[in-house]
Amino acid sequence: MKSVALRILPHITMLAAILLYLAAALPGHAADRFKVATTFTVIADMVRNVAGETAEVVSITRPGAEIHNYQPTPRDIIKAQDADLILWNGLNLELWFERFFANLSDVPSATVSDGVEPIGIGEGPYTGKPNPHAWMSPSDALIYVDNIASAMAAHDPDNAETYRANAEAYKAQITDAVTPLREALASVPEERRWLVTSEGAFSYLARDFGLKEAYLWPINADQQGTPQQVRKVIDLVRANNIPAVFSESTISPDAARQVARETGARYGGVLYVDSLTEADGPAPTYLDLLRLTTSTIAEGLKP
């Protein structure tokens, strides 16, 4: 029996070597591809559009996650540790990221919001600090895409031209998407163009599309739905006859629903901003997020 095993062993070893070789040679094999980890799903989708089939892309936070005060897990560290590059938003969005990044060894990172002209937060403990949700501006999203392509090209120069070409094609898609979004919101009578939300996450979108903005709290890392916050927005909605109030997909809608209930305004529905949905959900991509959020706002504000 021992002699049989000794005769078989070299064949098993050879077979294992062949299988490993074939696996490594397969197109798109993960070990051969540049790997990019991102802090949340919106950036991950942008990166996938720039990467095409050339790079592997993972998001540290899952679809539907609240990203401001996310608590990373050991599994997240494992997911990011073998990345060739980590891309994050910056602008004080990922309050957890610096501690998380300190646990990684020699993984380069880049901030995708570099070059954006930030809108300052107007109230609360974060007064004067930048509103981090700049991707909600389609024009600022183009800056994100350029930064993504530049970072990937710098760290994976063999595929730099592919990344740049994909980035230009994706930027054209974003630009083409803007006109129908603008037309949808322009169809709302001017006096009704108020965007009232739970979190102040839509300042960039409101600026780009000519909406007046109000919110219950400035950022999800802040206190949420205090009596003072709710009362202030109730008074504003009543004073301006604002037709609808909205909330975001990653938080409870209770405070927004209370404002709607006490003012007689419509609860306009769920907006997507901090996170995409799973592939079978209503907002699996950044462009889907923009379209769905804009159409929900336009529908909610209509007479």
Tab-separated table of C-alpha atoms in Angstrom, residues 17-260:
chain	number	residue	atom	x	y	z
A	17	ALA	CA	0.558	22.208	-10.088
A	18	ILE	CA	-1.314	22.101	-13.402
A	19	LEU	CA	-4.566	23.210	-11.748
A	20	LEU	CA	-2.821	26.105	-10.035
A	21	TYR	CA	-1.229	27.149	-13.322
A	22	LEU	CA	-4.530	27.008	-15.184
A	23	ALA	CA	-6.337	28.944	-12.449
A	24	ALA	CA	-3.710	31.662	-12.518
A	25	ALA	CA	-3.860	31.816	-16.310
A	26	LEU	CA	-7.623	32.330	-16.485
A	27	PRO	CA	-8.610	35.811	-17.750
A	28	GLY	CA	-9.715	38.061	-14.906
A	29	HIS	CA	-8.250	35.808	-12.253
A	30	ALA	CA	-8.312	37.882	-9.058
A	31	ALA	CA	-4.639	37.246	-8.278
A	32	ASP	CA	-3.642	38.848	-11.603
A	33	ARG	CA	-5.926	41.846	-11.377
A	34	PHE	CA	-5.292	45.141	-9.685
A	35	LYS	CA	-7.548	45.314	-6.610
A	36	VAL	CA	-9.240	48.485	-5.397
A	37	ALA	CA	-11.082	48.709	-2.076
A	38	THR	CA	-13.495	51.592	-1.486
A	39	THR	CA	-15.124	52.845	1.677
A	40	PHE	CA	-18.697	52.719	0.389
A	41	THR	CA	-20.825	51.493	-2.454
A	42	VAL	CA	-21.274	54.732	-4.408
A	43	ILE	CA	-17.525	55.090	-4.901
A	44	ALA	CA	-17.281	51.365	-5.650
A	45	ASP	CA	-19.734	51.730	-8.528
A	46	MET	CA	-17.813	54.675	-9.958
A	47	VAL	CA	-14.597	52.662	-9.707
A	48	ARG	CA	-16.179	49.673	-11.472
A	49	ASN	CA	-17.094	51.918	-14.375
A	50	VAL	CA	-13.508	53.158	-14.596
A	51	ALA	CA	-12.019	49.692	-14.090
A	52	GLY	CA	-14.155	47.713	-16.489
A	53	GLU	CA	-12.861	44.137	-16.440
A	54	THR	CA	-9.305	45.247	-15.708
A	55	ALA	CA	-9.471	45.542	-11.917
A	56	GLU	CA	-11.254	43.910	-9.008
A	57	VAL	CA	-13.362	46.313	-6.930
A	58	VAL	CA	-14.737	45.786	-3.420
A	59	SER	CA	-16.642	48.032	-1.015
A	60	ILE	CA	-15.777	47.854	2.673
A	61	THR	CA	-19.318	48.826	3.663
A	62	ARG	CA	-22.199	46.802	2.285
A	63	PRO	CA	-25.211	48.070	0.309
A	64	GLY	CA	-27.658	49.868	2.591
A	65	ALA	CA	-25.092	50.586	5.306
A	66	GLU	CA	-24.969	53.831	7.288
A	67	ILE	CA	-21.487	55.045	6.397
A	68	HIS	CA	-20.767	57.980	8.720
A	69	ASN	CA	-20.309	56.024	11.947
A	70	TYR	CA	-19.697	52.603	10.461
A	71	GLN	CA	-17.992	50.105	12.770
A	72	PRO	CA	-15.468	48.076	10.737
A	73	THR	CA	-15.124	44.373	11.455
A	74	PRO	CA	-12.071	42.081	11.303
A	75	ARG	CA	-13.528	40.749	8.044
A	76	ASP	CA	-13.374	44.278	6.612
A	77	ILE	CA	-9.678	44.500	7.463
A	78	ILE	CA	-9.070	41.177	5.715
A	79	LYS	CA	-11.040	42.417	2.693
A	80	ALA	CA	-8.927	45.562	2.413
A	81	GLN	CA	-5.527	44.212	3.426
A	82	ASP	CA	-4.720	42.647	0.051
A	83	ALA	CA	-5.924	45.678	-1.922
A	84	ASP	CA	-3.478	47.518	-4.153
A	85	LEU	CA	-5.293	50.816	-3.532
A	86	ILE	CA	-7.974	52.164	-1.197
A	87	LEU	CA	-10.206	55.010	-2.363
A	88	TRP	CA	-12.211	57.062	0.106
A	89	ASN	CA	-14.396	60.154	-0.027
A	90	GLY	CA	-12.769	62.415	2.550
A	91	LEU	CA	-14.445	65.699	3.587
A	92	ASN	CA	-14.981	64.141	7.056
A	93	LEU	CA	-17.458	61.589	5.718
A	94	GLU	CA	-15.855	58.348	6.908
A	95	LEU	CA	-15.178	59.220	10.544
A	96	TRP	CA	-14.004	55.648	11.099
A	97	PHE	CA	-11.554	55.419	8.209
A	98	GLU	CA	-8.325	56.737	9.721
A	99	ARG	CA	-8.495	54.242	12.591
A	100	PHE	CA	-9.339	51.501	10.121
A	101	PHE	CA	-6.523	52.479	7.770
A	102	ALA	CA	-4.016	52.359	10.629
A	103	ASN	CA	-4.658	48.597	10.875
A	104	LEU	CA	-3.542	48.015	7.286
A	105	SER	CA	0.036	47.480	6.176
A	106	ASP	CA	1.444	49.422	3.248
A	107	VAL	CA	-1.791	49.865	1.296
A	108	PRO	CA	-1.800	53.212	-0.548
A	109	SER	CA	-4.909	55.382	-0.479
A	110	ALA	CA	-6.342	58.348	-2.365
A	111	THR	CA	-9.164	60.794	-1.683
A	112	VAL	CA	-11.670	61.022	-4.523
A	113	SER	CA	-13.151	64.407	-3.537
A	114	ASP	CA	-9.895	66.349	-4.090
A	115	GLY	CA	-10.615	69.471	-6.124
A	116	VAL	CA	-14.281	69.740	-5.170
A	117	GLU	CA	-15.386	73.172	-3.946
A	118	PRO	CA	-17.057	72.152	-0.669
A	119	ILE	CA	-20.295	73.571	0.662
A	120	GLY	CA	-19.986	74.385	4.358
A	121	ILE	CA	-22.329	72.917	6.961
A	122	GLY	CA	-24.404	75.775	8.318
A	123	GLU	CA	-25.392	74.631	11.795
A	124	GLY	CA	-24.774	72.203	14.637
A	125	PRO	CA	-21.447	70.920	15.985
A	126	TYR	CA	-20.059	70.591	12.439
A	127	THR	CA	-20.706	74.231	11.518
A	128	GLY	CA	-18.168	75.453	8.985
A	129	LYS	CA	-16.897	71.999	8.110
A	130	PRO	CA	-17.449	70.723	4.575
A	131	ASN	CA	-20.626	68.915	3.701
A	132	PRO	CA	-19.166	65.574	2.580
A	133	HIS	CA	-21.881	64.512	0.108
A	134	ALA	CA	-20.316	66.109	-2.971
A	135	TRP	CA	-21.063	63.097	-5.210
A	136	MET	CA	-24.701	64.226	-5.197
A	137	SER	CA	-23.647	66.973	-7.609
A	138	PRO	CA	-23.329	65.464	-11.089
A	139	SER	CA	-20.696	68.075	-11.955
A	140	ASP	CA	-18.662	67.181	-8.867
A	141	ALA	CA	-19.098	63.502	-9.720
A	142	LEU	CA	-17.022	64.191	-12.831
A	143	ILE	CA	-14.203	65.338	-10.530
A	144	TYR	CA	-14.564	62.107	-8.564
A	145	VAL	CA	-14.234	60.064	-11.751
A	146	ASP	CA	-11.117	61.963	-12.834
A	147	ASN	CA	-9.548	61.428	-9.406
A	148	ILE	CA	-10.391	57.726	-9.501
A	149	ALA	CA	-8.840	57.294	-12.942
A	150	SER	CA	-5.726	59.248	-11.956
A	151	ALA	CA	-5.193	57.239	-8.770
A	152	MET	CA	-5.687	53.922	-10.529
A	153	ALA	CA	-3.396	54.931	-13.394
A	154	ALA	CA	-0.693	56.013	-10.951
A	155	HIS	CA	-0.748	52.708	-9.079
A	156	ASP	CA	-1.414	50.444	-12.073
A	157	PRO	CA	0.378	52.212	-14.939
A	158	ASP	CA	0.185	49.216	-17.279
A	159	ASN	CA	-3.575	49.794	-17.528
A	160	ALA	CA	-3.550	53.591	-17.326
A	161	GLU	CA	-4.923	54.141	-20.832
A	162	THR	CA	-7.797	51.743	-20.217
A	163	TYR	CA	-8.744	53.562	-17.020
A	164	ARG	CA	-8.626	56.962	-18.702
A	165	ALA	CA	-10.710	55.810	-21.664
A	166	ASN	CA	-13.301	54.172	-19.407
A	167	ALA	CA	-13.422	57.305	-17.262
A	168	GLU	CA	-14.176	59.501	-20.275
A	169	ALA	CA	-16.955	57.156	-21.385
A	170	TYR	CA	-18.459	57.100	-17.896
A	171	LYS	CA	-18.280	60.882	-17.567
A	172	ALA	CA	-20.242	61.127	-20.819
A	173	GLN	CA	-22.930	58.875	-19.306
A	174	ILE	CA	-23.173	61.106	-16.227
A	175	THR	CA	-23.362	64.248	-18.358
A	176	ASP	CA	-26.054	62.732	-20.588
A	177	ALA	CA	-28.101	61.792	-17.514
A	178	VAL	CA	-28.246	65.360	-16.189
A	179	THR	CA	-30.622	66.908	-18.757
A	180	PRO	CA	-33.685	64.741	-17.974
A	181	LEU	CA	-33.026	65.156	-14.245
A	182	ARG	CA	-32.936	68.924	-14.612
A	183	GLU	CA	-36.096	68.899	-16.735
A	184	ALA	CA	-37.946	66.807	-14.150
A	185	LEU	CA	-37.194	69.257	-11.349
A	186	ALA	CA	-37.756	72.319	-13.552
A	187	SER	CA	-41.315	71.078	-14.111
A	188	VAL	CA	-42.053	71.715	-10.409
A	189	PRO	CA	-43.524	75.205	-9.801
A	190	GLU	CA	-40.837	77.481	-8.368
A	191	GLU	CA	-42.623	78.162	-5.078
A	192	ARG	CA	-42.761	74.416	-4.412
A	193	ARG	CA	-39.071	73.749	-5.062
A	194	TRP	CA	-38.134	73.028	-1.471
A	195	LEU	CA	-36.109	69.972	-0.544
A	196	VAL	CA	-36.739	69.092	3.113
A	197	THR	CA	-34.959	65.970	4.334
A	198	SER	CA	-33.839	64.254	7.508
A	199	GLU	CA	-30.091	64.625	6.911
A	200	GLY	CA	-28.584	67.658	5.189
A	201	ALA	CA	-27.089	65.372	2.560
A	202	PHE	CA	-28.499	67.116	-0.509
A	203	SER	CA	-26.859	70.549	-0.453
A	204	TYR	CA	-24.902	69.846	-3.643
A	205	LEU	CA	-27.904	68.453	-5.491
A	206	ALA	CA	-30.075	71.360	-4.306
A	207	ARG	CA	-27.456	73.852	-5.506
A	208	ASP	CA	-27.108	72.218	-8.917
A	209	PHE	CA	-30.849	71.927	-9.546
A	210	GLY	CA	-32.129	75.179	-8.051
A	211	LEU	CA	-33.856	73.847	-4.931
A	212	LYS	CA	-34.136	75.557	-1.557
A	213	GLU	CA	-32.955	73.228	1.168
A	214	ALA	CA	-33.921	72.471	4.767
A	215	TYR	CA	-33.177	69.481	6.967
A	216	LEU	CA	-33.691	68.094	10.442
A	217	TRP	CA	-30.006	67.517	11.219
A	218	PRO	CA	-26.893	68.432	9.230
A	219	ILE	CA	-25.117	65.081	9.188
A	220	ASN	CA	-25.930	61.567	10.386
A	221	ALA	CA	-23.014	61.623	12.818
A	222	ASP	CA	-24.919	64.343	14.712
A	223	GLN	CA	-27.919	63.939	17.025
A	224	GLN	CA	-30.925	62.812	15.028
A	225	GLY	CA	-34.529	63.877	15.454
A	226	THR	CA	-34.319	65.895	18.661
A	227	PRO	CA	-37.476	67.817	19.680
A	228	GLN	CA	-35.715	71.075	18.827
A	229	GLN	CA	-34.779	69.851	15.346
A	230	VAL	CA	-38.286	68.619	14.646
A	231	ARG	CA	-39.951	71.805	15.919
A	232	LYS	CA	-37.696	74.040	13.833
A	233	VAL	CA	-38.525	72.185	10.614
A	234	ILE	CA	-42.240	72.021	11.445
A	235	ASP	CA	-42.269	75.809	11.778
A	236	LEU	CA	-40.366	76.205	8.493
A	237	VAL	CA	-42.662	73.874	6.574
A	238	ARG	CA	-45.750	75.679	7.857
A	239	ALA	CA	-44.332	79.153	7.192
A	240	ASN	CA	-43.405	78.328	3.600
A	241	ASN	CA	-46.274	75.979	2.773
A	242	ILE	CA	-43.738	73.323	1.777
A	243	PRO	CA	-45.559	70.450	0.075
A	244	ALA	CA	-43.418	67.429	0.976
A	245	VAL	CA	-40.811	66.035	3.357
A	246	PHE	CA	-38.370	63.239	2.511
A	247	SER	CA	-36.023	60.888	4.321
A	248	GLU	CA	-32.980	58.789	3.379
A	249	SER	CA	-32.686	55.074	2.832
A	250	THR	CA	-30.094	54.378	5.546
A	251	ILE	CA	-31.953	55.929	8.502
A	252	SER	CA	-35.329	55.808	10.223
A	253	PRO	CA	-38.012	57.951	8.547
A	254	ASP	CA	-39.823	58.566	11.849
A	255	ALA	CA	-38.760	62.202	12.337
A	256	ALA	CA	-39.582	63.148	8.737
A	257	ARG	CA	-42.945	61.408	8.995
A	258	GLN	CA	-43.669	63.334	12.203
A	259	VAL	CA	-42.996	66.637	10.431
A	260	ALA	CA	-45.305	65.614	7.585
